[in-house]
Amino acid sequence: MNRRTVCLRRRPARSLAARLGVAFGGAALAAGFASPLPFLVPEAIHMEAAAQTAPGDWYLDITRPGAPVRIAIPDFTPRTDGSGAVEPSTESAETPAAAAELASVLHDDIAYAGVYRMLPRRFYSIAEAGSAEGALDYYQWESVGADILVDGDVRAEEGDLVVEVRLHAVRAQEVVFARRYRAPADARRALAHRIADDILLQAGSYQGVARTRIAFSTSREGRRGRTPGKEIYVMDYDGHGQRPVTANGSLNITPSWSPDGTALTYISYREGAPALYLAFLYQGRGQKLIGDFQSFTPAWSPDGRWIAFTSNRDGQSEIYLAAVDGSQLRRLTSHDAIDVAPTWSPNGRLIAFTSDRTGSPQIYVMDRDGLNLRRVSFEGSWNDSPAWSPSRQHSEIAYASRIERRPFDIVVHDFETRQTRQLTTGRGSNESPSWAPNGLHLVFTSNRTGDDQIFSMHRDGSNPTQLTREGRNSTPRWGSAPGPTALGGAR
Amino acid sequence: MNVTGPDRLKKQTACSISLALLALVLALLPVACSSVDRSPATIGATPDAPEPPEAESEAPEQTPPSARPDDGGLTDAEIRALPPEPAVDAEALDLSAMTLDDLNALGPVRDIHFGYDSAALSDEARAILQENADWLARYPTVRVLIEGHCDERGTVEYNLALGEERARSAHDYLRELGVGEDRMRIISYGKEFPLDPASNEEAWRRNRRAHLEIIAK
């Protein structure tokens, strides 16, 4: 393990969790259970500008009006040490593999974002064949239709990978963006994701999702005892790196991310009744937050200070609000019907939820103090699991909708146009949508391939991608990439 | 077989004879039982041992204390007063000799079932809950966890609340029937805990249930 990683591990992260620790006070922390949870170790990726760059408005310069921007990402170039001396250590032997994998993951990340047209790979060799050995020939790349070219050098250094990445505007024949990264050799994918998000942000002011993660509930670990077992897992946005957050053999469901991507709240049956728990992913620590009565479907507020959830403490399923330390409990709904599955508007002022107060489950919106209730869904006999888009551009809410007793499909209601569009059609039953932090993709559960599995898709319903295959998997929630601030600003 | 004419008549007669025989056997049964049960008394020639009580009129509490057999078994009247169904009630359960798993496997309290997207109790569900309440009245130390479950067709989130409503329906009706609130807890599993993993009407019907799990005896 890289020493920088170890260093990060020891360092108390000044994340939401750390701030919570202060807010709780020592007594409250001691009172809560502190069972060890599997650790997530933040990837220690060091980044620096490698050349003078002017990020900003060059994007427009290379865009030919009316034509998509085509991007080429050939394999990175493995280098030996800067001296040029060949030193056949195991590290340098792995460098060519790393160079290929970095470019491959980067390619997939950029393609997923959908903002560029990917230049077909068969054109790479044509452009490279026409270029002088080891040289970059802008004319050759322009002749095969590339608008943007990403190239990179990779070398091994003390167990780390050091990568220099350059982004070229092909016709302008200039480097518009260059950065040097240093990361542990086993963090190739994380490094590529980081590069992808940097390129998308710098080159197109586009908030990428390559470093974001998806939490979900899975049956793959089996059970202990009579009740079914489901654990909370976390995976990268592309389905890689699936790893457990809980390991108690009980039923653990419906996770919800803290806005900074470092913690989850979820429901666990580990002590019998379904109770509200927190898991601090980078501290390997968990805590029961609300345990009396039954709690369901928690949702962390966008400002990180509140958790909305469902409880039966007053005899019916109602929506409640509690501060993240479990205090200031307040009830928001009061109706002799089911009220469940709250979701926050991006500004935190509104809460949407499901209620069957008119006889069938439908989506409603209220102010965060419980006032000003209005109904959102009018079509369908069963609408549930609302998810408010975090997008600043689109004011919309996704939910699972059923016409009569047909399977569920994911639909999106646009608050501005008051139109509802359907994203999935007729392929299994599709439910529990959750938005990517940039509001441009969704994850959801579908049984279209048999058992319930997790899929992602674009916000227009295109590019459905299966992310899980092992066990039954449900209630995915898409979380933010834990940024440097959230992880202590150590990098 | 196509039974006609005299054959049918013959068969009906045979049936009548069989029924008469059965009735005779049933009538004699208490006597037979008593002669076995009370054999120690007979051997001991206890002079004031009472005559076997009349089958129709006797109730257990009316039986004189001296009627209790020396071996500590039930008296005839007690045996006759026991309801014949269900089988597990044929004699009192010795709860101390059973584990909770044994007891739950025996299933002395039964599940009730619900309609699609409904927590309303059907007449059948009420009848089963009445039986469950009767059984719970006989074993006042028993406590139950009432689990609400849903079929797979609804959504995860709403079903958690629907399962809760189903458990609460069963809970509230049992309370009306006199089961103490301190003896019941409710929990919802939504659609996370199907009894039957199949995807068809019969499986869905079985999965829309409130299950009573005995958690203390």
XYZ file of C-alpha atoms in Angstrom:
708
model
C 0.000 0.000 0.000
C 1.289 3.406 -0.881
C 2.560 5.419 2.022
C 0.522 8.425 1.052
C -2.607 6.347 1.315
C -1.633 5.168 4.759
C -1.003 8.733 5.747
C -4.476 9.706 4.547
C -6.001 6.879 6.460
C -4.549 8.027 9.745
C -5.417 11.611 9.162
C -8.852 12.473 10.557
C -10.840 13.549 7.557
C -12.366 16.965 7.947
C -15.449 15.736 6.207
C -19.070 16.035 7.077
C -18.450 13.112 9.378
C -15.752 14.982 11.229
C -17.947 18.019 11.562
C -20.736 15.796 12.791
C -18.407 14.383 15.403
C -17.968 17.874 16.770
C -21.683 18.512 16.640
C -22.538 15.326 18.480
C -20.134 15.892 21.311
C -18.213 13.020 22.847
C -21.088 11.701 24.919
C -23.429 11.214 21.986
C -20.758 9.447 19.998
C -19.953 7.119 22.860
C -23.617 6.318 23.314
C -24.150 5.308 19.727
C -22.828 1.944 18.590
C -19.516 2.143 16.877
C -19.267 -1.105 15.005
C -16.446 -1.446 12.545
C -17.530 -1.209 8.934
C -15.500 -1.998 5.851
C -13.173 0.902 5.028
C -13.182 2.831 1.828
C -9.719 4.204 1.228
C -9.608 7.451 -0.731
C -7.376 7.267 -3.777
C -4.346 9.412 -3.180
C -4.119 11.162 -6.508
C -1.756 14.085 -6.653
C -2.342 16.530 -9.426
C -0.471 19.534 -10.739
C -0.557 21.673 -13.838
C 2.181 20.482 -16.173
C 2.083 23.309 -18.625
C 0.611 26.716 -19.011
C -3.052 26.280 -19.859
C -5.862 28.678 -20.417
C -8.990 26.738 -19.583
C -12.148 28.449 -20.561
C -13.385 29.585 -23.908
C -11.210 27.579 -26.296
C -14.015 25.021 -26.441
C -15.933 27.270 -28.777
C -12.878 27.770 -30.988
C -12.656 24.172 -32.034
C -16.348 23.633 -32.505
C -17.367 23.665 -36.105
C -20.881 25.022 -36.191
C -23.412 22.242 -36.576
C -20.882 19.424 -36.346
C -20.130 17.246 -33.326
C -16.692 17.545 -31.791
C -14.700 14.369 -32.434
C -12.198 13.233 -29.833
C -9.400 10.668 -30.112
C -7.828 8.999 -27.068
C -5.060 6.634 -28.221
C -3.164 4.479 -25.716
C -0.821 6.456 -23.514
C 2.908 6.084 -24.087
C 4.864 4.073 -21.495
C 8.158 5.732 -20.617
C 11.141 4.544 -18.704
C 12.726 6.837 -16.120
C 13.438 10.360 -17.203
C 17.139 9.561 -17.643
C 16.265 7.204 -20.440
C 18.162 4.367 -18.775
C 16.285 1.109 -19.093
C 15.682 -0.447 -15.714
C 13.584 -3.600 -16.087
C 11.916 -3.619 -12.674
C 8.451 -5.064 -12.153
C 7.100 -1.557 -11.917
C 8.300 -0.501 -15.325
C 7.203 -3.845 -16.752
C 3.651 -2.981 -15.769
C 3.833 0.475 -17.245
C 2.684 -0.507 -20.768
C -0.375 -2.244 -19.273
C -1.092 0.803 -17.158
C -0.701 3.079 -20.181
C -3.254 1.047 -22.137
C -5.725 0.736 -19.267
C -5.593 4.426 -18.404
C -6.456 5.408 -21.975
C -9.134 2.725 -22.212
C -10.920 3.784 -19.005
C -10.538 7.440 -19.947
C -12.063 6.673 -23.354
C -15.070 4.969 -21.767
C -15.554 7.803 -19.274
C -15.509 10.463 -21.978
C -17.800 8.385 -24.185
C -20.269 7.913 -21.315
C -20.592 11.663 -20.834
C -21.887 11.888 -24.399
C -20.635 15.416 -25.060
C -18.122 14.398 -27.737
C -18.284 12.068 -30.693
C -15.694 9.342 -30.168
C -13.428 8.974 -33.177
C -13.496 5.292 -34.211
C -10.389 3.507 -32.961
C -9.513 2.128 -36.401
C -8.640 5.692 -37.430
C -5.985 5.905 -34.687
C -3.612 3.562 -36.474
C -4.093 5.436 -39.734
C -3.105 8.727 -38.119
C -0.230 7.107 -36.223
C 1.077 5.298 -39.313
C 1.336 8.570 -41.159
C 3.212 10.270 -38.333
C 6.934 10.119 -37.803
C 8.057 7.618 -35.157
C 7.091 8.886 -31.699
C 5.985 12.256 -33.029
C 2.570 13.818 -32.917
C 1.465 14.967 -36.338
C -1.501 17.303 -36.164
C -2.107 17.078 -39.923
C -2.464 13.309 -39.739
C -5.004 13.535 -36.915
C -6.898 16.270 -38.701
C -7.039 14.154 -41.850
C -8.852 11.346 -39.988
C -11.333 13.831 -38.545
C -10.116 14.378 -34.988
C -10.975 17.732 -33.432
C -9.486 16.916 -30.060
C -6.617 14.552 -29.299
C -5.718 13.397 -25.821
C -2.277 11.900 -25.372
C -0.342 10.927 -22.297
C 2.949 9.587 -20.965
C 3.111 7.057 -18.148
C 6.087 6.115 -16.039
C 6.618 4.289 -12.778
C 8.198 6.069 -9.862
C 8.601 4.533 -6.404
C 5.535 2.344 -6.827
C 3.444 5.215 -8.115
C 2.312 5.968 -11.603
C 3.239 9.392 -12.874
C 1.086 10.418 -15.793
C 1.285 13.499 -17.918
C -1.786 14.202 -19.991
C -2.147 16.728 -22.789
C -5.250 17.777 -24.617
C -4.655 19.096 -28.097
C -6.872 21.283 -30.268
C -5.947 19.570 -33.515
C -6.649 22.222 -36.121
C -5.320 25.036 -33.935
C -2.265 22.802 -33.393
C -1.869 23.679 -29.745
C -1.949 22.118 -26.312
C -4.863 23.668 -24.499
C -4.678 21.630 -21.338
C -1.890 19.654 -19.697
C -1.615 18.094 -16.284
C 0.682 15.777 -14.419
C -0.813 13.243 -12.019
C 0.751 10.921 -9.504
C -1.194 7.982 -8.070
C -0.606 4.545 -6.510
C -0.073 1.908 -9.189
C -3.216 0.035 -8.090
C -5.400 3.123 -8.518
C -5.341 3.181 -12.327
C -9.084 3.311 -12.780
C -9.491 6.048 -10.177
C -6.723 7.999 -11.848
C -8.336 7.672 -15.281
C -11.688 8.784 -13.811
C -9.998 11.816 -12.324
C -8.402 12.725 -15.644
C -11.751 12.290 -17.407
C -13.597 14.608 -15.035
C -10.789 17.183 -15.295
C -10.867 17.114 -19.083
C -14.658 17.425 -19.237
C -14.654 20.277 -16.746
C -11.736 22.191 -18.235
C -12.576 21.587 -21.848
C -16.322 21.826 -21.790
C -17.389 23.189 -18.412
C -19.080 19.830 -18.055
C -19.535 18.244 -14.642
C -18.500 14.638 -15.241
C -19.598 11.633 -13.216
C -16.500 9.450 -13.623
C -15.559 9.707 -9.950
C -19.100 9.415 -8.622
C -20.382 6.312 -6.873
C -23.575 4.392 -6.551
C -24.792 2.835 -3.311
C -27.255 -0.035 -3.438
C -28.645 -2.990 -1.531
C -27.624 -6.510 -2.544
C -28.591 -10.069 -1.610
C -25.283 -11.549 -2.820
C -23.904 -12.240 0.677
C -26.836 -14.453 1.639
C -28.417 -14.424 5.047
C -27.834 -15.152 8.681
C -30.895 -16.473 10.489
C -34.483 -16.579 9.340
C -34.831 -13.191 7.685
C -33.375 -12.416 4.263
C -29.931 -10.866 4.159
C -29.097 -7.779 2.144
C -26.022 -5.619 2.539
C -25.341 -2.058 1.461
C -22.674 -1.944 -1.262
C -20.951 0.848 -3.110
C -19.653 0.765 -6.692
C -18.075 3.149 -9.157
C -20.427 4.801 -11.616
C -19.487 2.230 -14.279
C -20.181 -0.807 -12.060
C -16.529 -1.476 -11.222
C -15.179 -1.832 -7.700
C -18.302 -3.240 -6.005
C -17.547 -3.407 -2.293
C -19.492 -3.734 0.952
C -20.397 -0.931 3.325
C -22.278 -3.144 5.784
C -21.500 -6.728 6.781
C -23.985 -7.688 9.474
C -25.940 -10.473 7.730
C -29.243 -8.725 8.364
C -31.505 -6.786 6.030
C -29.965 -3.440 5.015
C -31.850 -1.382 2.434
C -32.599 2.052 0.922
C -29.263 3.919 1.248
C -29.069 7.689 0.777
C -25.855 9.683 0.320
C -24.625 12.651 2.259
C -24.206 15.499 -0.231
C -20.404 15.346 0.077
C -20.307 11.667 -0.866
C -18.537 10.487 2.289
C -21.435 9.018 4.290
C -24.632 7.063 3.830
C -27.840 6.827 5.779
C -29.758 3.587 5.381
C -32.285 1.291 7.037
C -31.082 -1.810 8.851
C -33.036 -4.616 10.553
C -29.914 -5.698 12.455
C -31.583 -5.247 15.853
C -34.997 -6.454 14.708
C -37.052 -3.391 13.907
C -35.999 -1.343 10.871
C -33.920 1.562 12.219
C -32.085 4.515 10.713
C -28.294 4.182 10.552
C -25.365 6.245 9.369
C -22.174 4.859 7.816
C -19.070 7.005 7.486
C -17.349 5.359 4.565
C -13.856 6.732 4.986
C -13.745 6.126 8.718
C -15.076 2.572 8.739
C -17.573 3.672 11.369
C -21.305 3.323 11.714
C -23.928 4.595 14.078
C -27.583 4.079 14.820
C -29.393 7.381 14.549
C -33.075 6.675 15.191
C -34.104 3.313 16.565
C -37.448 3.617 18.335
C -40.390 2.636 16.143
C -39.896 1.692 12.513
C -38.098 3.972 10.098
C -38.027 3.720 6.312
C -36.732 5.444 3.171
C -34.299 8.085 4.512
C -33.193 10.982 2.308
C -30.260 13.245 3.167
C -30.911 16.947 2.553
C -28.811 18.855 -0.032
C -27.289 21.047 2.711
C -26.236 17.946 4.641
C -28.004 18.972 7.838
C -31.263 17.006 7.726
C -32.619 13.574 7.039
C -36.197 13.184 5.863
C -37.660 9.724 6.426
C -40.818 7.744 7.080
C -41.822 6.565 10.543
C -44.869 4.948 12.109
C -44.268 6.471 15.537
C -47.646 8.210 15.534
C -49.534 5.195 14.258
C -49.414 5.856 10.530
C -46.632 6.095 7.982
C -45.754 9.790 7.988
C -42.839 11.869 6.718
C -40.524 13.183 9.440
C -37.474 15.376 9.546
C -34.538 14.958 11.907
C -31.214 16.746 12.183
C -28.266 14.511 11.243
C -27.453 14.082 14.939
C -30.941 12.635 15.510
C -32.274 15.714 17.302
C -35.051 18.157 16.349
C -37.447 15.458 15.222
C -40.504 16.939 13.556
C -43.447 15.551 11.656
C -44.252 16.972 8.227
C -47.340 15.055 7.124
C -50.520 14.238 8.970
C -52.924 12.061 7.080
C -54.685 8.776 7.674
C -52.880 7.249 4.681
C -49.432 6.082 3.651
C -46.823 8.834 3.256
C -43.410 7.489 2.257
C -40.248 7.907 0.135
C -39.298 11.602 0.572
C -36.864 13.283 -1.836
C -35.446 16.823 -1.641
C -35.513 19.562 -4.250
C -31.965 20.736 -5.123
C -32.374 23.938 -3.075
C -33.665 21.972 -0.082
C -36.884 23.999 0.170
C -39.299 21.359 -1.111
C -39.854 17.675 -0.456
C -41.615 15.298 -2.831
C -43.002 12.005 -1.552
C -45.474 9.208 -2.235
C -48.938 9.167 -0.685
C -52.009 6.998 -1.232
C -54.360 9.594 0.271
C -56.488 9.559 -2.878
C -56.672 5.761 -2.893
C -53.624 4.917 -4.995
C -49.932 5.765 -4.567
C -49.217 9.132 -6.213
C -46.431 11.733 -6.085
C -46.898 14.922 -4.052
C -44.780 17.953 -3.268
C -44.800 20.037 -0.096
C -42.704 22.798 1.401
C -40.049 21.491 3.746
C -42.182 22.551 6.712
C -45.029 20.337 5.507
C -47.211 23.131 4.144
C -48.458 23.914 0.661
C -49.137 20.344 -0.455
C -49.865 19.729 -4.133
C -50.172 16.639 -6.269
C -47.646 16.036 -9.060
C -48.615 12.762 -10.754
C -52.032 12.302 -12.297
C -51.449 9.443 -14.705
C -50.915 5.869 -13.640
C -52.443 3.664 -10.970
C -49.274 3.408 -8.877
C -46.525 6.039 -8.758
C -43.668 5.761 -6.268
C -39.976 6.305 -5.490
C -39.727 9.955 -6.579
C -36.226 11.331 -7.201
C -35.775 15.041 -7.674
C -33.185 15.961 -10.279
C -30.203 17.845 -8.811
C -29.780 19.615 -12.152
C -29.721 23.396 -12.227
C -30.880 23.414 -15.838
C -33.809 21.029 -15.617
C -36.513 21.232 -12.996
C -37.783 17.677 -13.052
C -38.601 14.658 -10.967
C -38.243 10.986 -11.887
C -40.404 8.216 -10.471
C -41.621 4.704 -11.127
C -45.037 4.634 -12.755
C -47.489 1.880 -13.544
C -50.521 1.967 -15.785
C -53.136 -0.410 -14.368
C -51.274 -3.557 -13.362
C -48.567 -3.514 -15.982
C -44.897 -3.492 -14.943
C -43.345 -0.219 -13.786
C -41.512 2.183 -16.052
C -39.337 5.156 -15.167
C -40.954 8.459 -16.100
C -39.816 12.054 -15.633
C -42.140 14.948 -14.877
C -40.883 18.355 -16.014
C -42.161 21.082 -13.690
C -41.739 23.817 -16.279
C -43.520 22.205 -19.207
C -45.802 20.123 -16.966
C -45.111 17.262 -19.352
C -44.234 13.713 -18.352
C -41.906 11.670 -20.503
C -41.285 7.945 -20.295
C -37.658 6.763 -20.166
C -38.063 2.980 -20.132
C -40.541 1.047 -22.209
C -41.735 -2.472 -21.863
C -38.510 -4.119 -20.775
C -39.233 -5.726 -17.417
C -40.326 -3.775 -14.387
C -38.257 -0.662 -13.709
C -38.229 1.198 -10.407
C -36.248 3.205 -7.802
C -34.696 5.851 -10.083
C -31.873 8.030 -8.765
C -30.106 10.887 -10.560
C -26.424 11.350 -11.190
C -25.117 14.479 -9.425
C -25.064 16.335 -12.765
C -28.706 15.477 -13.496
C -27.824 13.974 -16.885
C -27.982 10.244 -16.067
C -30.054 7.980 -13.854
C -29.649 4.623 -12.172
C -32.623 2.370 -11.550
C -33.579 -1.215 -10.724
C -34.893 -3.475 -13.472
C -35.766 -7.161 -13.743
C -35.474 -7.102 -17.559
C -32.703 -9.717 -17.457
C -34.304 -11.908 -14.769
C -33.588 -10.973 -11.166
C -33.555 -7.338 -10.080
C -30.355 -5.654 -11.279
C -29.084 -2.088 -11.400
C -28.871 -0.191 -14.679
C -27.881 3.309 -15.637
C -29.178 5.358 -18.551
C -29.022 8.860 -19.988
C -31.754 11.292 -18.934
C -33.414 10.809 -22.319
C -33.560 7.039 -21.723
C -30.730 6.190 -24.107
C -27.629 4.108 -23.389
C -29.061 1.655 -20.813
C -26.132 -0.099 -19.126
C -26.314 -3.034 -16.729
C -24.066 -2.421 -13.713
C -24.678 -5.428 -11.416
C -24.959 -9.150 -12.102
C -24.415 -10.934 -8.802
C -27.400 -11.638 -6.542
C -30.473 -9.428 -6.478
C -29.701 -5.737 -6.327
C -32.046 -2.896 -5.537
C -32.593 0.703 -4.352
C -29.573 2.319 -6.067
C -28.672 5.869 -5.057
C -26.183 7.902 -7.051
C -23.822 9.941 -4.884
C -21.341 12.747 -5.403
C -17.636 12.175 -5.887
C -15.971 12.787 -2.538
C -13.956 15.899 -3.329
C -10.643 16.999 -1.778
C -12.542 19.192 0.675
C -14.689 16.338 1.865
C -11.656 14.118 2.359
C -9.670 16.648 4.338
C -8.121 18.730 1.595
C -4.968 16.630 1.842
C -4.428 16.537 -1.869
C -68.438 -46.914 -11.321
C -71.968 -46.224 -12.419
C -74.176 -47.191 -9.478
C -77.857 -47.642 -10.388
C -81.119 -49.065 -9.088
C -80.859 -51.692 -6.384
C -77.112 -51.310 -6.287
C -77.477 -47.695 -5.300
C -80.081 -48.545 -2.737
C -77.808 -51.199 -1.371
C -74.980 -48.692 -1.183
C -77.128 -46.166 0.639
C -78.100 -48.825 3.128
C -74.515 -49.729 3.572
C -73.742 -46.076 4.202
C -76.474 -45.830 6.776
C -75.238 -48.893 8.536
C -71.718 -47.537 8.475
C -72.867 -44.233 9.965
C -74.834 -46.028 12.633
C -71.817 -48.096 13.498
C -69.656 -44.999 13.609
C -72.116 -43.295 15.931
C -72.185 -46.351 18.164
C -68.410 -46.423 18.304
C -68.314 -42.730 19.120
C -70.888 -43.209 21.857
C -68.928 -46.065 23.369
C -65.607 -44.302 23.005
C -65.798 -42.333 26.284
C -66.536 -45.523 28.163
C -63.662 -47.275 26.513
C -61.404 -44.372 27.297
C -62.571 -44.222 30.844
C -61.935 -47.865 31.451
C -58.366 -47.400 30.323
C -57.764 -44.076 32.050
C -59.389 -45.066 35.236
C -57.899 -48.518 35.485
C -55.808 -47.597 38.546
C -58.959 -46.572 40.344
C -60.643 -49.774 39.342
C -57.724 -51.829 40.551
C -57.560 -49.868 43.765
C -61.317 -50.482 44.191
C -61.885 -47.009 45.545
C -65.445 -47.252 46.879
C -66.540 -43.647 46.308
C -65.113 -43.342 42.804
C -67.857 -41.584 40.814
C -69.553 -43.092 37.849
C -68.274 -41.951 34.460
C -70.009 -38.640 33.785
C -72.571 -38.249 31.043
C -70.951 -37.356 27.798
C -73.245 -34.517 26.700
C -73.725 -32.461 29.794
C -70.416 -32.431 31.558
C -68.003 -29.534 31.449
C -64.493 -29.749 32.915
C -65.118 -27.258 35.721
C -68.133 -29.269 36.852
C -66.083 -32.376 37.362
C -65.481 -33.015 41.058
C -61.834 -32.677 42.009
C -61.827 -36.280 43.172
C -62.503 -37.304 39.553
C -58.968 -36.442 38.510
C -57.187 -39.657 37.654
C -54.406 -40.741 39.955
C -51.930 -40.603 37.099
C -52.513 -36.872 36.758
C -54.033 -37.208 33.254
C -57.081 -35.418 32.019
C -60.498 -36.486 33.136
C -62.952 -37.825 30.609
C -64.876 -34.616 30.640
C -61.734 -32.571 30.021
C -60.806 -34.783 27.146
C -64.250 -34.473 25.633
C -64.282 -30.717 26.136
C -61.141 -30.266 24.095
C -61.855 -29.020 20.580
C -60.973 -31.652 17.983
C -59.317 -29.152 15.564
C -56.618 -28.116 14.907
C -54.490 -31.108 15.768
C -51.954 -29.109 17.750
C -54.709 -28.153 20.167
C -55.703 -31.773 20.879
C -53.770 -31.425 24.068
C -52.075 -28.570 25.803
C -48.654 -27.724 24.394
C -45.814 -27.974 26.793
C -44.199 -24.709 25.739
C -41.264 -25.163 28.079
C -40.279 -28.332 26.226
C -40.241 -26.617 22.839
C -37.879 -24.196 21.234
C -39.312 -21.123 19.539
C -38.322 -22.635 16.217
C -40.246 -25.833 17.033
C -43.249 -23.802 18.051
C -43.191 -21.641 14.931
C -42.714 -24.713 12.762
C -45.826 -26.183 14.379
C -47.668 -23.031 13.334
C -50.326 -22.662 16.025
C -51.032 -19.098 14.834
C -51.798 -18.715 11.163
C -50.970 -16.129 8.501
C -53.677 -13.922 7.064
C -53.759 -12.717 3.482
C -54.652 -9.437 1.798
C -55.919 -8.100 -1.507
C -53.763 -6.231 -4.017
C -52.561 -2.885 -2.578
C -54.831 -3.402 0.433
C -54.451 -3.681 4.178
C -58.168 -4.363 4.730
C -59.132 -7.524 6.622
C -61.332 -10.013 4.785
C -63.922 -12.112 6.619
C -61.552 -15.050 6.293
C -58.696 -13.019 7.768
C -60.920 -11.996 10.686
C -61.867 -15.620 11.321
C -58.215 -16.665 11.348
C -57.311 -13.806 13.655
C -60.134 -14.932 15.965
C -58.572 -18.402 16.081
C -55.186 -16.845 16.672
C -56.599 -14.709 19.482
C -58.214 -17.796 21.044
C -54.919 -19.647 20.931
C -53.062 -16.667 22.374
C -55.646 -16.518 25.180
C -54.783 -20.089 26.097
C -51.075 -19.333 26.220
C -50.877 -15.945 27.885
C -47.090 -15.941 28.104
C -46.696 -16.125 24.336
C -45.668 -12.941 22.512
C -45.800 -12.461 18.782
C -44.093 -10.347 16.155
C -46.594 -9.440 13.448
C -44.782 -9.139 10.118
C -46.382 -7.308 7.210
C -45.385 -8.522 3.736
C -46.176 -7.568 0.141
C -45.990 -9.242 -3.227
C -43.240 -8.320 -5.669
C -45.389 -6.259 -8.029
C -45.414 -3.055 -6.028
C -42.464 -0.722 -5.529
C -39.913 -1.241 -2.765
C -40.540 2.045 -0.977
C -44.337 2.120 -0.907
C -44.465 -1.585 -0.047
C -42.491 -0.952 3.136
C -45.322 1.314 4.290
C -48.007 -1.030 2.935
C -46.493 -3.967 4.836
C -46.552 -1.800 7.930
C -50.271 -1.113 7.415
C -50.983 -4.823 7.010
C -49.155 -5.662 10.211
C -51.035 -2.866 11.945
C -54.406 -4.131 10.670
C -53.722 -7.537 12.190
C -52.376 -5.960 15.374
C -55.387 -3.707 15.873
C -57.895 -6.489 15.280
C -56.120 -8.827 17.701
C -56.190 -6.030 20.252
C -59.949 -5.720 19.744
C -60.160 -9.437 20.378
C -58.474 -8.974 23.713
C -54.831 -9.720 23.004
C -52.763 -7.400 25.155
C -50.794 -4.757 23.337
C -47.689 -5.661 25.303
C -47.778 -9.105 23.705
C -47.538 -7.859 20.124
C -44.967 -5.998 18.065
C -45.242 -5.126 14.418
C -42.634 -4.964 11.670
C -42.770 -4.440 7.934
C -40.595 -6.256 5.443
C -42.236 -4.709 2.390
C -41.487 -7.034 -0.515
C -38.060 -8.012 0.840
C -39.160 -11.334 2.323
C -41.337 -13.308 -0.092
C -42.649 -16.650 1.147
C -42.887 -17.877 -2.421
C -40.287 -16.516 -4.855
C -42.343 -17.409 -7.942
C -43.933 -14.714 -10.120
C -47.542 -15.801 -10.521
C -50.956 -15.067 -9.019
C -50.732 -17.857 -6.462
C -47.290 -16.760 -5.238
C -48.416 -13.138 -5.068
C -51.491 -14.146 -3.072
C -49.369 -16.102 -0.602
C -46.869 -13.271 -0.263
C -49.461 -10.564 0.532
C -49.642 -11.579 4.163
C -49.346 -10.766 7.810
C -47.268 -13.475 9.459
C -47.358 -14.025 13.218
C -43.954 -15.121 14.447
C -43.822 -16.317 18.056
C -40.926 -14.520 19.723
C -41.495 -15.456 23.398
C -43.313 -18.310 25.110
